[in-house]
mmCIF file with all atom_site columns, C-alpha atoms in Angstrom:
data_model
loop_
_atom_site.group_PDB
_atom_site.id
_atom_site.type_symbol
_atom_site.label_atom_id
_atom_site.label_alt_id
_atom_site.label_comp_id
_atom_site.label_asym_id
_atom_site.label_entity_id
_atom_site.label_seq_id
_atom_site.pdbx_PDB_ins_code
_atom_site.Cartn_x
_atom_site.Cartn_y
_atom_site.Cartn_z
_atom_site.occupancy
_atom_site.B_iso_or_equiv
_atom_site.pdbx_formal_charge
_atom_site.auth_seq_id
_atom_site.auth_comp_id
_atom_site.auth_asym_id
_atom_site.auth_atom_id
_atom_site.pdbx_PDB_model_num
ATOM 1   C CA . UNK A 1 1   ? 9.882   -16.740 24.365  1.00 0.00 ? 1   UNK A CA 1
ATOM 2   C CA . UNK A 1 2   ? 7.446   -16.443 21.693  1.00 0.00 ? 2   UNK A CA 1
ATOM 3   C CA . UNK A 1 3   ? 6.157   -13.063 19.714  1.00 0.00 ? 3   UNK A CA 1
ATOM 4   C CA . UNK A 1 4   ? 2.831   -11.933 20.990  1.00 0.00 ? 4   UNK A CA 1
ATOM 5   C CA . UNK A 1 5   ? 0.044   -11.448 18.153  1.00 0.00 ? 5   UNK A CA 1
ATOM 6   C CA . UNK A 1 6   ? -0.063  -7.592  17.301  1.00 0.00 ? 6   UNK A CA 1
ATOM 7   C CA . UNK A 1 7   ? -3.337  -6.527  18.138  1.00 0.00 ? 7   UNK A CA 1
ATOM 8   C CA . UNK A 1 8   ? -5.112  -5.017  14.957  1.00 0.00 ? 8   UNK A CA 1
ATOM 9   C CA . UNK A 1 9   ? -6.949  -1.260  15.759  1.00 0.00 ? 9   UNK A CA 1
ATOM 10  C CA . UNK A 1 10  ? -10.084 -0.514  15.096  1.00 0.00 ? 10  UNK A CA 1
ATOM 11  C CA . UNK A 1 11  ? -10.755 -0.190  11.300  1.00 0.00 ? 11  UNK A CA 1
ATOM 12  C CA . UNK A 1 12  ? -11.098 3.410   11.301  1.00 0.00 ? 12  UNK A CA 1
ATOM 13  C CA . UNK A 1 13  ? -8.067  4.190   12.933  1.00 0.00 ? 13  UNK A CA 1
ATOM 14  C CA . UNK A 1 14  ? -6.398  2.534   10.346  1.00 0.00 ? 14  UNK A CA 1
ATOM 15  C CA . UNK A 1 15  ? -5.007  5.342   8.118   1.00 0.00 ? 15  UNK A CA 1
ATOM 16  C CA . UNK A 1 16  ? -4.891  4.177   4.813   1.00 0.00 ? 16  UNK A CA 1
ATOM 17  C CA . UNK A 1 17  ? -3.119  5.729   1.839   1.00 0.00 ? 17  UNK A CA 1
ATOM 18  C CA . UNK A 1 18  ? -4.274  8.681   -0.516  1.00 0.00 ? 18  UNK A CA 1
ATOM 19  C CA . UNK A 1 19  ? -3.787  6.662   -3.794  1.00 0.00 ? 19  UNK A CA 1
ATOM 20  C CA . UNK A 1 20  ? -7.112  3.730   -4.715  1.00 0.00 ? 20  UNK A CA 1
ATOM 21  C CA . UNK A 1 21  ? -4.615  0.523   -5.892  1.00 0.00 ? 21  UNK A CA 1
ATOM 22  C CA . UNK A 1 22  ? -4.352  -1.949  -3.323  1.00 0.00 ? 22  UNK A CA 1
ATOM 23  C CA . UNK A 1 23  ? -1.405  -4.339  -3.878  1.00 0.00 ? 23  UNK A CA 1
ATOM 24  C CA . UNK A 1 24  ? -2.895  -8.133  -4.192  1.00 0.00 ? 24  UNK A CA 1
ATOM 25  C CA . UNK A 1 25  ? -0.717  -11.138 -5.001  1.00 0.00 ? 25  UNK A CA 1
ATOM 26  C CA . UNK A 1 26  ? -1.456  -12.419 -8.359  1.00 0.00 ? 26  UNK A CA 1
ATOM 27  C CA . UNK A 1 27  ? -1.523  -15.899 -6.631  1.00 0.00 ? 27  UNK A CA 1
ATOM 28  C CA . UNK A 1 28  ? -3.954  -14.832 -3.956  1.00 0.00 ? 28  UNK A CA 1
ATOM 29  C CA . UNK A 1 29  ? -6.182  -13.479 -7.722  1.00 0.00 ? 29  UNK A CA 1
ATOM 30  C CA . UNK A 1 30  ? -5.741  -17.121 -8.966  1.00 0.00 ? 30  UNK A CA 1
ATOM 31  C CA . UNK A 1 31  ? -6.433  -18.539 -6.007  1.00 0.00 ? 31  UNK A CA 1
ATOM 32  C CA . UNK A 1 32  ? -9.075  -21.031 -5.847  1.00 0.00 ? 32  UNK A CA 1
ATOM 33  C CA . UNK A 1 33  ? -10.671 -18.829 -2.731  1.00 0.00 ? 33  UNK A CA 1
ATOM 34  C CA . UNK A 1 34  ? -13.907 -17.087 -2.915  1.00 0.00 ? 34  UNK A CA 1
ATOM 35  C CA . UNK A 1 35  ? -13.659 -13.050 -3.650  1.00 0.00 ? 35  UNK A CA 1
ATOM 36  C CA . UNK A 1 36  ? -14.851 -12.883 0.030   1.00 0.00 ? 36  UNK A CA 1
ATOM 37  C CA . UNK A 1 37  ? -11.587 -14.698 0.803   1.00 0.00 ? 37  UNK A CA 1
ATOM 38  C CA . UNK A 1 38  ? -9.262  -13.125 -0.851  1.00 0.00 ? 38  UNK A CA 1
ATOM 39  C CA . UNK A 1 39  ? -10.689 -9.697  0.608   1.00 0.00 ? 39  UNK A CA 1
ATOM 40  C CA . UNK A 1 40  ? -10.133 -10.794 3.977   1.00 0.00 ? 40  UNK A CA 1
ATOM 41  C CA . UNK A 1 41  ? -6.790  -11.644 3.614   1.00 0.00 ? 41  UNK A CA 1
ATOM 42  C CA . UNK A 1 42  ? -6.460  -8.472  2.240   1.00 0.00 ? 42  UNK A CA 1
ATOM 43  C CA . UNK A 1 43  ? -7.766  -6.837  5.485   1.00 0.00 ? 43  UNK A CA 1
ATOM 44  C CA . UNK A 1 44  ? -6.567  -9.275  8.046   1.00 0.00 ? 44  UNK A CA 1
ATOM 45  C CA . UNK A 1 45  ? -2.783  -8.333  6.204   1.00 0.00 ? 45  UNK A CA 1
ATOM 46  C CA . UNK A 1 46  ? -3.834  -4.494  6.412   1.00 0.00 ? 46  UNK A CA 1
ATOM 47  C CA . UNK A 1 47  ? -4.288  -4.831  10.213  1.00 0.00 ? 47  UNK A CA 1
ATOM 48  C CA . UNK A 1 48  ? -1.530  -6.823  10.645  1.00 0.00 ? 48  UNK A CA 1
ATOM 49  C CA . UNK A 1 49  ? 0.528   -3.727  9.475   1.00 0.00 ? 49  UNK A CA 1
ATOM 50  C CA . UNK A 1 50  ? 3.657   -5.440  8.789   1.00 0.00 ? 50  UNK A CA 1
ATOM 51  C CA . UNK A 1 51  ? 3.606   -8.000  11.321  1.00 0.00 ? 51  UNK A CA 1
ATOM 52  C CA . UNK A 1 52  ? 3.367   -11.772 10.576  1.00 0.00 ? 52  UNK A CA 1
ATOM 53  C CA . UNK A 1 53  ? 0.317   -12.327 13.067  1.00 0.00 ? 53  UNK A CA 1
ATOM 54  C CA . UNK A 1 54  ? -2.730  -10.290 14.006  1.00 0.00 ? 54  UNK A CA 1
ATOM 55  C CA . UNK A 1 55  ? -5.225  -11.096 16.848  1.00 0.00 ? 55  UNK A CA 1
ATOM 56  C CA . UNK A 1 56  ? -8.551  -9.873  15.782  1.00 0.00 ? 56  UNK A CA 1
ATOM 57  C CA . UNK A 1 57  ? -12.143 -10.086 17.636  1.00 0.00 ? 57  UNK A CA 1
ATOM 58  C CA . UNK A 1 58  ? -14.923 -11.875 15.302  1.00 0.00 ? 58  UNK A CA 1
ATOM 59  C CA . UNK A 1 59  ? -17.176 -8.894  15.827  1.00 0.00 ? 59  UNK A CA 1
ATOM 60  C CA . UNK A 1 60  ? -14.658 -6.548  14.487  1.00 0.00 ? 60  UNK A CA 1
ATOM 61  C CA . UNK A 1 61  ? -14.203 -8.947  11.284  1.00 0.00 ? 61  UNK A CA 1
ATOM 62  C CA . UNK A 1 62  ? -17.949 -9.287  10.995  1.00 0.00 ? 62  UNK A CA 1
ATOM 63  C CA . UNK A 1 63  ? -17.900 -5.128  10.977  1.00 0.00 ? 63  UNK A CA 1
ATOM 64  C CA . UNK A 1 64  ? -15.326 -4.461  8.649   1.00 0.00 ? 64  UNK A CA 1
ATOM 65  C CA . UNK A 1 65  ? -16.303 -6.933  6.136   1.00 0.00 ? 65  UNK A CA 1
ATOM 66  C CA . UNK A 1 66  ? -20.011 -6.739  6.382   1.00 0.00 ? 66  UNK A CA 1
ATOM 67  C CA . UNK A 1 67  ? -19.727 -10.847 6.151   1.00 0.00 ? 67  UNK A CA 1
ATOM 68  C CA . UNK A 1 68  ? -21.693 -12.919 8.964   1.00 0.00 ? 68  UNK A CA 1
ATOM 69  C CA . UNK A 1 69  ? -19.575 -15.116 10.851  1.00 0.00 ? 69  UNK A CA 1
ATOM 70  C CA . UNK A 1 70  ? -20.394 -18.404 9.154   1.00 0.00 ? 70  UNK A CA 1
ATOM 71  C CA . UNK A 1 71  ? -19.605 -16.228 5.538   1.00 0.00 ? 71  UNK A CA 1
ATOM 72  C CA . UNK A 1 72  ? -15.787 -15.584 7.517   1.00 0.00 ? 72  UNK A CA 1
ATOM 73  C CA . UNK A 1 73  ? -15.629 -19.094 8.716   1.00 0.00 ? 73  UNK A CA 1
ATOM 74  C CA . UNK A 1 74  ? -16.030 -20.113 5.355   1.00 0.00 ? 74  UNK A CA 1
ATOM 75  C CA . UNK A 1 75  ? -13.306 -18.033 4.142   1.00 0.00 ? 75  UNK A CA 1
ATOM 76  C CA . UNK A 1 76  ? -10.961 -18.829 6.844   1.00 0.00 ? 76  UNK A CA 1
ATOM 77  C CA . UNK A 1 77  ? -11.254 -22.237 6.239   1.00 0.00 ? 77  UNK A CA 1
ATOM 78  C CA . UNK A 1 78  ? -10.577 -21.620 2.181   1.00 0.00 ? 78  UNK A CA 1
ATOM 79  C CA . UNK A 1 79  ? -7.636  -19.504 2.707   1.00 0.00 ? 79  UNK A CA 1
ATOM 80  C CA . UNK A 1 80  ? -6.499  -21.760 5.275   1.00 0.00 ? 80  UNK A CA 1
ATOM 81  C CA . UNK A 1 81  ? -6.807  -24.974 2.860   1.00 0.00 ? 81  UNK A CA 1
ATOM 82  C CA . UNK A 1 82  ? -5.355  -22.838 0.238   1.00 0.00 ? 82  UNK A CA 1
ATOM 83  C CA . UNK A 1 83  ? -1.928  -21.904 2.321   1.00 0.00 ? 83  UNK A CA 1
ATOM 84  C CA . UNK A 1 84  ? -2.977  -18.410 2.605   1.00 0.00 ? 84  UNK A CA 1
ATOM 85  C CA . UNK A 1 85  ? -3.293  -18.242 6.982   1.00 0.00 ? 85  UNK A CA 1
ATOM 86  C CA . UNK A 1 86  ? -3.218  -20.292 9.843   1.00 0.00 ? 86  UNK A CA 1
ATOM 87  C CA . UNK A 1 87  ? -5.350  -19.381 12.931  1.00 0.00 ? 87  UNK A CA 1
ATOM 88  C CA . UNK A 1 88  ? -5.619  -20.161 16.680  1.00 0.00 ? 88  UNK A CA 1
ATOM 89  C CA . UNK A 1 89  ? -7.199  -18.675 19.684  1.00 0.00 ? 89  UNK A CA 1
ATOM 90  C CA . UNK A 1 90  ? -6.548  -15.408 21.031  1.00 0.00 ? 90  UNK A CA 1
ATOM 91  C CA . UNK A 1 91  ? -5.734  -14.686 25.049  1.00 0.00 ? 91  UNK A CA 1
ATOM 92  C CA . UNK A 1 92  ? -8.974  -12.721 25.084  1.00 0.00 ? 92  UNK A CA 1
ATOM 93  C CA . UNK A 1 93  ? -12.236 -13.925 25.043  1.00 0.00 ? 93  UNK A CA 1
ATOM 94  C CA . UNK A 1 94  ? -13.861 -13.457 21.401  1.00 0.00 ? 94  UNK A CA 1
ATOM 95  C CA . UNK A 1 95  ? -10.443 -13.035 19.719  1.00 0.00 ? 95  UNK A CA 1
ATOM 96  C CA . UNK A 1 96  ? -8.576  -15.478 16.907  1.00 0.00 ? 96  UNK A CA 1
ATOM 97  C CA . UNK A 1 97  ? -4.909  -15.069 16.077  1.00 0.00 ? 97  UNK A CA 1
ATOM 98  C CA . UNK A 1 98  ? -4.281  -15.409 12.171  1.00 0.00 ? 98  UNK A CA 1
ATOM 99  C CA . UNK A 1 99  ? -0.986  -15.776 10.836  1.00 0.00 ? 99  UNK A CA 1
ATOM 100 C CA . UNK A 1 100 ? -1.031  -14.231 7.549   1.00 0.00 ? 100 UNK A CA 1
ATOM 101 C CA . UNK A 1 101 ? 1.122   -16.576 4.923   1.00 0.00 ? 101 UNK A CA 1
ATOM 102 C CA . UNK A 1 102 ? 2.826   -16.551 1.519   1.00 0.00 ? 102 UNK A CA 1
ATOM 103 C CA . UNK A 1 103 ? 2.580   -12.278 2.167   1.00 0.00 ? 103 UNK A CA 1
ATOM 104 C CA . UNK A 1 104 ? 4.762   -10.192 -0.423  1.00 0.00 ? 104 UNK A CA 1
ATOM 105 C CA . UNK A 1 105 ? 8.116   -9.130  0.624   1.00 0.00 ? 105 UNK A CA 1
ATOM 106 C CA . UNK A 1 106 ? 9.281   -5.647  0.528   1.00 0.00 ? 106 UNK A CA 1
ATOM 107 C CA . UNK A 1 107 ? 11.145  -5.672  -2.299  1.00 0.00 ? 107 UNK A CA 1
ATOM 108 C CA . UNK A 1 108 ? 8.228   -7.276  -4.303  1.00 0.00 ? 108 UNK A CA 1
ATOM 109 C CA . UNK A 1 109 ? 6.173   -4.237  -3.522  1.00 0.00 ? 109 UNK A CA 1
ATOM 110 C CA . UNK A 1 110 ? 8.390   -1.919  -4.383  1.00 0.00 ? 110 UNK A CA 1
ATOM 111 C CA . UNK A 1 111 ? 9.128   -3.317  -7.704  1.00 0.00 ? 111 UNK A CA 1
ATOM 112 C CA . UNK A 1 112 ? 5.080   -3.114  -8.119  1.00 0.00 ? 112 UNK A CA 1
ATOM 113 C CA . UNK A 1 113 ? 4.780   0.297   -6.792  1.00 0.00 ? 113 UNK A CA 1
ATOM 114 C CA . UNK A 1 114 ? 7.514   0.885   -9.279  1.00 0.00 ? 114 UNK A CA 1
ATOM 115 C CA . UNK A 1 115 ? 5.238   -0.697  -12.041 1.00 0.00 ? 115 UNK A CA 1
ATOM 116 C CA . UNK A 1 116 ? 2.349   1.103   -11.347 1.00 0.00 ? 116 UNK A CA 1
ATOM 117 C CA . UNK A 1 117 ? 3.977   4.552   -11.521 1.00 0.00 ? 117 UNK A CA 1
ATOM 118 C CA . UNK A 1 118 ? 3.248   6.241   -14.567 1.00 0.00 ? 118 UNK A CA 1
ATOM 119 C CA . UNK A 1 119 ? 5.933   7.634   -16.992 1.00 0.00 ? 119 UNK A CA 1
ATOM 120 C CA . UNK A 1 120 ? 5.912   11.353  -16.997 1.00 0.00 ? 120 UNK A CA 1
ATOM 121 C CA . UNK A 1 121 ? 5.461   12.591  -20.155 1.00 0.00 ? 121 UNK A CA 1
ATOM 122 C CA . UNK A 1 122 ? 8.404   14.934  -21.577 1.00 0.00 ? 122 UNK A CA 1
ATOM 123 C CA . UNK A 1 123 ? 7.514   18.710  -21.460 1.00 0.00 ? 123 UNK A CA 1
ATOM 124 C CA . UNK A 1 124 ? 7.297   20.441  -24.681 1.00 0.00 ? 124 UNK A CA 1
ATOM 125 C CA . UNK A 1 125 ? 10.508  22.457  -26.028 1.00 0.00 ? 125 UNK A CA 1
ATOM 126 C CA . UNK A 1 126 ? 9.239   26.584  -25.608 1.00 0.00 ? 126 UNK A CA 1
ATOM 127 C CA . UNK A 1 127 ? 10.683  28.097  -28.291 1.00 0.00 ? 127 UNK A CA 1
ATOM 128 C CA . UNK A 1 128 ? 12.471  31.391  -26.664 1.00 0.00 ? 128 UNK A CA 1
ATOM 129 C CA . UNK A 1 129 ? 11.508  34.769  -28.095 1.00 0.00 ? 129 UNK A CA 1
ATOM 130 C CA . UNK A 1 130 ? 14.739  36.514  -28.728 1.00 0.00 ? 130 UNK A CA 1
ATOM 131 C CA . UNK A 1 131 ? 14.440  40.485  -29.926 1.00 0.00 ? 131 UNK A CA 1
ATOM 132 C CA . UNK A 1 132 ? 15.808  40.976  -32.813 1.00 0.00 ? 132 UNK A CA 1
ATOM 133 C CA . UNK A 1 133 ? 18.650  43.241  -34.228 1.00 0.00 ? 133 UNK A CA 1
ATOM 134 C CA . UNK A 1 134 ? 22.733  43.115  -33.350 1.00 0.00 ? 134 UNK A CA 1
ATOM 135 C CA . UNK A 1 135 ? 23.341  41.108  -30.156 1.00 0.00 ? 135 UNK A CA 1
ATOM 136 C CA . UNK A 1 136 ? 24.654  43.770  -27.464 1.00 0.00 ? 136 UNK A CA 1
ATOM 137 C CA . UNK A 1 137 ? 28.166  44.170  -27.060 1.00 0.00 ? 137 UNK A CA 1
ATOM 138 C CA . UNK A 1 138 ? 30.952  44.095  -24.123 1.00 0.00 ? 138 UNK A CA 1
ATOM 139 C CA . UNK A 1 139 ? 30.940  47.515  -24.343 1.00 0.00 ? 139 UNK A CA 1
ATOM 140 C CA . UNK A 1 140 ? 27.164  48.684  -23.429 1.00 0.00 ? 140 UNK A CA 1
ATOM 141 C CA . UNK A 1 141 ? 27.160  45.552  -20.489 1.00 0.00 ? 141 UNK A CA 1
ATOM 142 C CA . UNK A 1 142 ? 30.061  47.170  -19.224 1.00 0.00 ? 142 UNK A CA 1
ATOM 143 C CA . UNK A 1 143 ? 28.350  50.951  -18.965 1.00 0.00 ? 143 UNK A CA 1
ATOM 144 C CA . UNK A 1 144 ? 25.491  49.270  -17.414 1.00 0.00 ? 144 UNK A CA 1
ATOM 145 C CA . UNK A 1 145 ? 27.155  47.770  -14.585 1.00 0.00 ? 145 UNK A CA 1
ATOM 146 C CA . UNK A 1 146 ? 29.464  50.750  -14.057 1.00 0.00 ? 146 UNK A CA 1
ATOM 147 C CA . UNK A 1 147 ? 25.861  52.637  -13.698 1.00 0.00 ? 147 UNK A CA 1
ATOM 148 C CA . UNK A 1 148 ? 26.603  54.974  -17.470 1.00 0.00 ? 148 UNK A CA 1
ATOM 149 C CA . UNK A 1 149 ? 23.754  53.786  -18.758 1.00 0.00 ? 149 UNK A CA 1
ATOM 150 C CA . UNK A 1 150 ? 20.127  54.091  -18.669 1.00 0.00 ? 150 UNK A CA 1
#
């Protein structure tokens, strides 16, 4: 029995998160790929949400990149040659199934989440104001809490 693509939502129902780093291999930055490229492997793993394949309609593409569909071909076919997705036809009409390679694992993001975060700078000692004159004895804390003094 084989896994059935995971069918990618519309763009805007994709919620994305609050912070503005996206987390891109370095290889897929080295890559011999143009930027266009690399961006849609960036999207086509963003749809994907986790899952190894994504089935994706070329209008929807074409939409969320702003790209024609000879500028996506083009990429597909670099990212492809590079090792970065493999594609085949989708059960609907108008669809193509990309298998999204060489993606980071879980641990690898965490560890560059983890660099990312910033320290937290140490908070600065308040000096305490203490009142001056004799420290109060056992005596007067004991009258208070009997209630014998004001």
């Amino acid at each position: 029995m084989t896994m059935q693509p995971f069918p990618a939502a519309p763009y805007g129902d994709v919620l994305f998160p609050d912070d503005d780093y996206l987390v891109v291999p370095m290889a897929l930055a080295d890559a011999d790929v143009p930027p266009g490229a690399a961006v849609l492997w960036l999207l086509l793993a963003r749809l994907a949400e986790g899952h190894p394949e994504v089935s994706v309609s070329a209008g929807q593409l074409e939409r969320h990149t702003g790209s024609t569909a000879d500028e996506i071909g083009e990429y597909v076919r670099a990212l492809a040659a590079d090792g970065w997705l493999k594609m085949r036809q989708g059960r609907m009409p108008g669809t193509v199934v990309y298998r999204i390679l060489r993606r980071p694992t879980v641990e690898q993001v965490k560890d560059w989440a983890e660099d990312l975060a910033e320290p937290v700078p140490p908070t600065p000692e308040v000096p305490v104001h203490r009142p001056s004159g004799p420290p109060a004895g056992p005596k007067h804390s004991a009258a208070f809490w009997r209630g014998m003094a004001d």
